[in-house]
Tab-separated table of C-alpha atoms in Angstrom:
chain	number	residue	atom	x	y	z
N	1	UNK	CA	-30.016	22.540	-29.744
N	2	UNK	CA	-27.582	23.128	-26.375
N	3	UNK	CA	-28.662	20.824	-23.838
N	4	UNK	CA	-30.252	22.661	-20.634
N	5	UNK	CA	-27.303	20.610	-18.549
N	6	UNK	CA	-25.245	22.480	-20.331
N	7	UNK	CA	-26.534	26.149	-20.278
N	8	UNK	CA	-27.047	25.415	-16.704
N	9	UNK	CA	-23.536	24.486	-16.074
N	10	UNK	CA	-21.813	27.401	-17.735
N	11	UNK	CA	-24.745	29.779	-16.420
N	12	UNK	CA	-22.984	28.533	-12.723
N	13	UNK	CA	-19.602	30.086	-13.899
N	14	UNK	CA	-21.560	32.913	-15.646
N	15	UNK	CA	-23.114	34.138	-12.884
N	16	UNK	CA	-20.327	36.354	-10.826
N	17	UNK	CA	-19.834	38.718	-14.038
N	18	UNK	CA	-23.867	38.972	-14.461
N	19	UNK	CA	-23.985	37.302	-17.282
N	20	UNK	CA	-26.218	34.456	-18.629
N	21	UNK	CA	-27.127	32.386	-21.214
N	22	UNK	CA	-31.017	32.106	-22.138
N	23	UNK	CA	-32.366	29.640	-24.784
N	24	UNK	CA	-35.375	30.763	-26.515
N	25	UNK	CA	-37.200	29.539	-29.344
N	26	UNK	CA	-35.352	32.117	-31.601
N	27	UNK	CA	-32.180	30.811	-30.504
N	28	UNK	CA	-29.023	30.741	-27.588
N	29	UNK	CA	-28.464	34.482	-26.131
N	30	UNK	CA	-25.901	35.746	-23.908
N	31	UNK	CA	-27.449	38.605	-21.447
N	32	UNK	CA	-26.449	41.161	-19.071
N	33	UNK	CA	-29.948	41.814	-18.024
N	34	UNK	CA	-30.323	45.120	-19.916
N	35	UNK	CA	-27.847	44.075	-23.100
N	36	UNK	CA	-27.964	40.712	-24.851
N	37	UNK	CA	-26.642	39.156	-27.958
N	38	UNK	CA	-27.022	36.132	-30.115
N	39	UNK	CA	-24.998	35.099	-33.144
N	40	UNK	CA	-27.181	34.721	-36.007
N	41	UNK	CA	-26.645	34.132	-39.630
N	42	UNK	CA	-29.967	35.119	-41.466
N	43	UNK	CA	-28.799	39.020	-41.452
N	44	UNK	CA	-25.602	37.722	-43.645
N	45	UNK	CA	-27.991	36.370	-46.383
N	46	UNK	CA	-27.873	39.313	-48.599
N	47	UNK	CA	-23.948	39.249	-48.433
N	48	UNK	CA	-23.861	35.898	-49.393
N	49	UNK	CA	-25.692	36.415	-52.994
N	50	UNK	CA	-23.106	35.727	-55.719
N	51	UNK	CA	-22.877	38.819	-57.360
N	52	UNK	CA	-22.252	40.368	-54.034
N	53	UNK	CA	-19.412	37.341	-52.475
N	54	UNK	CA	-17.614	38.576	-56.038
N	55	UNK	CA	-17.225	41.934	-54.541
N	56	UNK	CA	-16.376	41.370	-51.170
N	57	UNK	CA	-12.813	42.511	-49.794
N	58	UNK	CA	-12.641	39.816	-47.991
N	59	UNK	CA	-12.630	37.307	-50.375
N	60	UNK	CA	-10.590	38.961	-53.105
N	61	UNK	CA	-7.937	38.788	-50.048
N	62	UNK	CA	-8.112	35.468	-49.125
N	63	UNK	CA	-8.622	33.681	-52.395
N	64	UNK	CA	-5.419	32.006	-54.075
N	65	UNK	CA	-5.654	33.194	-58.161
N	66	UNK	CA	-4.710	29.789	-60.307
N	67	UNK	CA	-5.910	27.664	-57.569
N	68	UNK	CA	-8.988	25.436	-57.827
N	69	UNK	CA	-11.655	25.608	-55.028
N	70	UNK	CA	-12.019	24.711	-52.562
N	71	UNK	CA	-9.146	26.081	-50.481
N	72	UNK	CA	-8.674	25.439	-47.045
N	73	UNK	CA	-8.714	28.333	-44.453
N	74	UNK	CA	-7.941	28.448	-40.677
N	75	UNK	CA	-9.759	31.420	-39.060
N	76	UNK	CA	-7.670	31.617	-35.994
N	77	UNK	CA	-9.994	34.352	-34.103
N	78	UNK	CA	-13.518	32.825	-35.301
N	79	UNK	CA	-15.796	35.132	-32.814
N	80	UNK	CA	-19.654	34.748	-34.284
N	81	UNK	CA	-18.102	33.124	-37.490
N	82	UNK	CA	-19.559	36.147	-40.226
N	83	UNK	CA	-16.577	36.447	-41.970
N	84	UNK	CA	-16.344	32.500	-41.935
N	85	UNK	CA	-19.576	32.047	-43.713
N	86	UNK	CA	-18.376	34.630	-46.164
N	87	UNK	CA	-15.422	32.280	-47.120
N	88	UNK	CA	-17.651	29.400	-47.045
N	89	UNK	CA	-20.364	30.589	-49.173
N	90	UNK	CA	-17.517	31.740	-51.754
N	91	UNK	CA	-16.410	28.024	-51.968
N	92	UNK	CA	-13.902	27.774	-49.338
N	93	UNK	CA	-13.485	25.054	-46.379
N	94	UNK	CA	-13.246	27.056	-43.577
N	95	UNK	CA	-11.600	25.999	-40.149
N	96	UNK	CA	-13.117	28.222	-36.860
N	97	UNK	CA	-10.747	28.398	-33.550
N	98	UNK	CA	-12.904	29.916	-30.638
N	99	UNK	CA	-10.562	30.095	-27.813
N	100	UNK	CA	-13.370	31.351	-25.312
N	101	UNK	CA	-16.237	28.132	-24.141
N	102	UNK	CA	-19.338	30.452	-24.474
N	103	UNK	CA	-18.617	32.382	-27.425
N	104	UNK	CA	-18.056	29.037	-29.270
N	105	UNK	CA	-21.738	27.859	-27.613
N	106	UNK	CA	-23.083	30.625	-28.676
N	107	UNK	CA	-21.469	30.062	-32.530
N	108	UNK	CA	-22.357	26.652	-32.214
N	109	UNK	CA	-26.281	26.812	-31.606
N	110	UNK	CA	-25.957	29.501	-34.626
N	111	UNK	CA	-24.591	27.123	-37.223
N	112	UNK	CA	-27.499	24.346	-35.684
N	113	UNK	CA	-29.758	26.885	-36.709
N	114	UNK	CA	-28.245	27.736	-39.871
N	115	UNK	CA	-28.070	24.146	-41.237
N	116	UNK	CA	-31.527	24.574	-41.055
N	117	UNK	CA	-32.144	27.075	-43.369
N	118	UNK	CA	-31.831	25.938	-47.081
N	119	UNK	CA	-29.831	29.174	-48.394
N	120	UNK	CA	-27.232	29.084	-45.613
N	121	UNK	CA	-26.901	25.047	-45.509
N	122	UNK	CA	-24.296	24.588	-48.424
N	123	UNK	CA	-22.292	27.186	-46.937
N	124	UNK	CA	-22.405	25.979	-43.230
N	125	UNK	CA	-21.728	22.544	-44.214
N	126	UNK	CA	-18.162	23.876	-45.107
N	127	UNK	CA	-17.740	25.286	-41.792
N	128	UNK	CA	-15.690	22.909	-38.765
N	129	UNK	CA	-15.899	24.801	-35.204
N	130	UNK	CA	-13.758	23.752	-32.918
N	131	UNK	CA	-13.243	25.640	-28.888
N	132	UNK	CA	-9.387	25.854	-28.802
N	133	UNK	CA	-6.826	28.229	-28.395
N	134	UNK	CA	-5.649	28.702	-32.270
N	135	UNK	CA	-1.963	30.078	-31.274
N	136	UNK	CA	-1.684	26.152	-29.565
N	137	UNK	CA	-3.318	24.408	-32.317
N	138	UNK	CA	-1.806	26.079	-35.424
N	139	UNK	CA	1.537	24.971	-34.191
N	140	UNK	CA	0.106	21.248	-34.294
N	141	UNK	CA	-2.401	21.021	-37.129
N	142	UNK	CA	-2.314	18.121	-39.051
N	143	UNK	CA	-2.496	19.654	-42.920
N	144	UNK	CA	-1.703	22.993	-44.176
N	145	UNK	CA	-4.202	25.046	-44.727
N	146	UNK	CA	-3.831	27.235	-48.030
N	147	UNK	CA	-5.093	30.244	-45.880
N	148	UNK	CA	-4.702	31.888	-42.401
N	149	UNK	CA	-7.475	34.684	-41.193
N	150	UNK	CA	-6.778	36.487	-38.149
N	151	UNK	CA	-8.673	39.467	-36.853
N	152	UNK	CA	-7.652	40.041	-33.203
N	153	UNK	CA	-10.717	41.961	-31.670
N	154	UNK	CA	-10.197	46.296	-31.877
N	155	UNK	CA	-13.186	48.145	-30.361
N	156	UNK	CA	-11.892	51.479	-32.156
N	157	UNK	CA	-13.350	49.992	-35.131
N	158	UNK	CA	-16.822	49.847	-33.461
N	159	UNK	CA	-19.027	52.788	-34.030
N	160	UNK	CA	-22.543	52.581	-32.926
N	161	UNK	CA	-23.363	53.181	-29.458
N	162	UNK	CA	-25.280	49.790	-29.770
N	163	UNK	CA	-22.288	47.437	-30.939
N	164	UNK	CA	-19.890	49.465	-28.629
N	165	UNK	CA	-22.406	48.276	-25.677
N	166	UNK	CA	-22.377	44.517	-27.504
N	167	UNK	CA	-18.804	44.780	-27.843
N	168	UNK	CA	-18.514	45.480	-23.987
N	169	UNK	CA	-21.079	42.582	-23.283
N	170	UNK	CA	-18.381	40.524	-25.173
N	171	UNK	CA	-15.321	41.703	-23.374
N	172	UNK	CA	-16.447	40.353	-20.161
N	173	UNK	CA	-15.887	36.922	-21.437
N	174	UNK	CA	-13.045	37.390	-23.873
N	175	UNK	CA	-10.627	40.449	-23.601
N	176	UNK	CA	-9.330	41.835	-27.399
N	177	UNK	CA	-5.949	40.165	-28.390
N	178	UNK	CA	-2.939	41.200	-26.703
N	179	UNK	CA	0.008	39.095	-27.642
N	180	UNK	CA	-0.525	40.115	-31.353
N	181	UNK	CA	3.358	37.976	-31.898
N	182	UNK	CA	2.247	35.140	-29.962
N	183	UNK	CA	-0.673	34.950	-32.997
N	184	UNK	CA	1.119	35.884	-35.499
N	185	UNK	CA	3.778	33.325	-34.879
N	186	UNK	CA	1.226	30.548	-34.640
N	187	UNK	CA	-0.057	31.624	-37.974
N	188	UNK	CA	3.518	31.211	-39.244
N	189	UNK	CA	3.848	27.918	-37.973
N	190	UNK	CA	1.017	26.288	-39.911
N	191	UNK	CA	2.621	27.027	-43.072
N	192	UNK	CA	0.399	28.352	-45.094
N	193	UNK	CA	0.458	29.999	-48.501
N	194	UNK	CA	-1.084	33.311	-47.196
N	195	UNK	CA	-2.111	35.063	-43.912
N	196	UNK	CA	-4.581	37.681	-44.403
N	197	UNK	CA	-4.919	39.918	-41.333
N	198	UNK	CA	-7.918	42.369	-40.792
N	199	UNK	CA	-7.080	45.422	-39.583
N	200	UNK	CA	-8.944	49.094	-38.723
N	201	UNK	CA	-8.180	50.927	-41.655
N	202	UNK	CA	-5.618	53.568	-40.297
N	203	UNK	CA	-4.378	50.614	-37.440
N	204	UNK	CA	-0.584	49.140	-37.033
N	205	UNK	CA	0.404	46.346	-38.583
N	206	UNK	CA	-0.234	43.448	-36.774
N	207	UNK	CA	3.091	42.424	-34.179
N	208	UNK	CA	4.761	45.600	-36.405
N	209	UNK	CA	5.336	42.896	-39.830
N	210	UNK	CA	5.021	44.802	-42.990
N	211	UNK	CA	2.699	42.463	-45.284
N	212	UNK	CA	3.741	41.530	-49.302
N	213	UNK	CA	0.533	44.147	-49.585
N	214	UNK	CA	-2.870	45.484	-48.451
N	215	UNK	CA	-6.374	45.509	-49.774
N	216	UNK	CA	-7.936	48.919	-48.712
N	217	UNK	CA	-11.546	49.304	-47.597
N	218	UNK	CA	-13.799	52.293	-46.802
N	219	UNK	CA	-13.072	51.172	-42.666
N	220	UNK	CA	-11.264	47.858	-42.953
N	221	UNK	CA	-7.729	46.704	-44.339
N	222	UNK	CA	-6.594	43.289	-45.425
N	223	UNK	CA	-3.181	42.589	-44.879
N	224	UNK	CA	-1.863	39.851	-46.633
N	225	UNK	CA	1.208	38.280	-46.179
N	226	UNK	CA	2.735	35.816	-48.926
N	227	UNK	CA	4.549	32.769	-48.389
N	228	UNK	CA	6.332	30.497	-50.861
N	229	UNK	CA	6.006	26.632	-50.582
């Protein structure tokens, strides 16, 4: 559990946008007053069956055919970590970068929660968070990671009144990615096998770079981009 020193002291820089964070029983919340949000893993468990994990886009994207598991993945734009426990309850070790302090709190009192729940353990365990600005780090890891994931933050993909409102909430703290190059670039420079990008369906390319190809969804493209080493 978050220390109350600690709430307290980011609830001190919090408190000009009217934001705060509140620790419950249920878990760590961030609130506007009217609008509050809380990462939490338990609505993932149906996602995370096998049978479903085999049919998720995400996966078939990331995963490396002819390659034993585990594979190592860098999530360079972890936000509340979902499709990070998706990898990791597939078999993969995942990597979060959470640029933004409270966002990474917030992710970080989820997965204390999580390791506490026996069907999301195993996967958790495979999860490393660490607060840092990915497009510095990626330039100076100290392996290379099989995989890249980056999904730079696009409310047009929102749709519900609801997450637009949560998305909002979020926005105060951490404004969507701007320097798509600057990301891409860092991605580059960890030398990985493949970066998979998730994109709105219909959206650019990411920085304008065609990918090798693209996994098509209902609402949600992977692009993946193929490297030889």
């Amino acid at each position: 559990m978050i220390s109350k020193d600690v709430i307290e002291q980011y609830n001190l820089k919090l408190a000009d946008r009217g934001l705060a964070l509140i620790q419950t029983d249920e878990g760590l919340s961030l609130s506007s007053g009217e609008l509050s949000i809380m990462a939490d893993f338990r609505d993932m468990l149906p996602r995370l069956k096998k049978s479903n994990l085999e049919r998720e886009m995400l996966v078939k994207a990331a995963r490396i055919k002819g390659q034993p598991m585990p594979q190592s993945l860098v999530d360079a734009t972890a936000g509340f970590g979902a499709d990070s426990l998706i990898l990791a309850a597939a078999g993969f070790d995942v990597r979060l970068y959470e640029f933004d302090e409270v966002i990474a709190l917030l992710l970080q009192d989820c997965m204390e929660r999580a390791m506490e729940i026996p069907e999301l353990k195993e996967a958790v365990g495979r999860m490393t968070l660490v607060c840092s600005d990915s497009t510095i780090a990626m330039k100076s890891l100290d392996y290379k990671p099989d995989i890249v994931l980056l999904d730079p933050m696009f409310p047009e993909r929102q749709k519900s009144a609801l997450i637009k409102k949560k998305f909002q909430l979020l926005q105060k703290l951490e404004s969507p990615c701007s320097n798509e190059e600057q990301l891409l670039e860092a991605a580059i420079a960890a030398e990985p096998k493949r970066i998979v990008i998730k994109r709105p369906l219909k959206g650019p390319y990411l920085a304008d770079k065609k990918p090798s190809y693209s996994l098509d969804g209902k609402a949600i493209r992977y692009d993946c981009m193929v490297f030889a080493r």
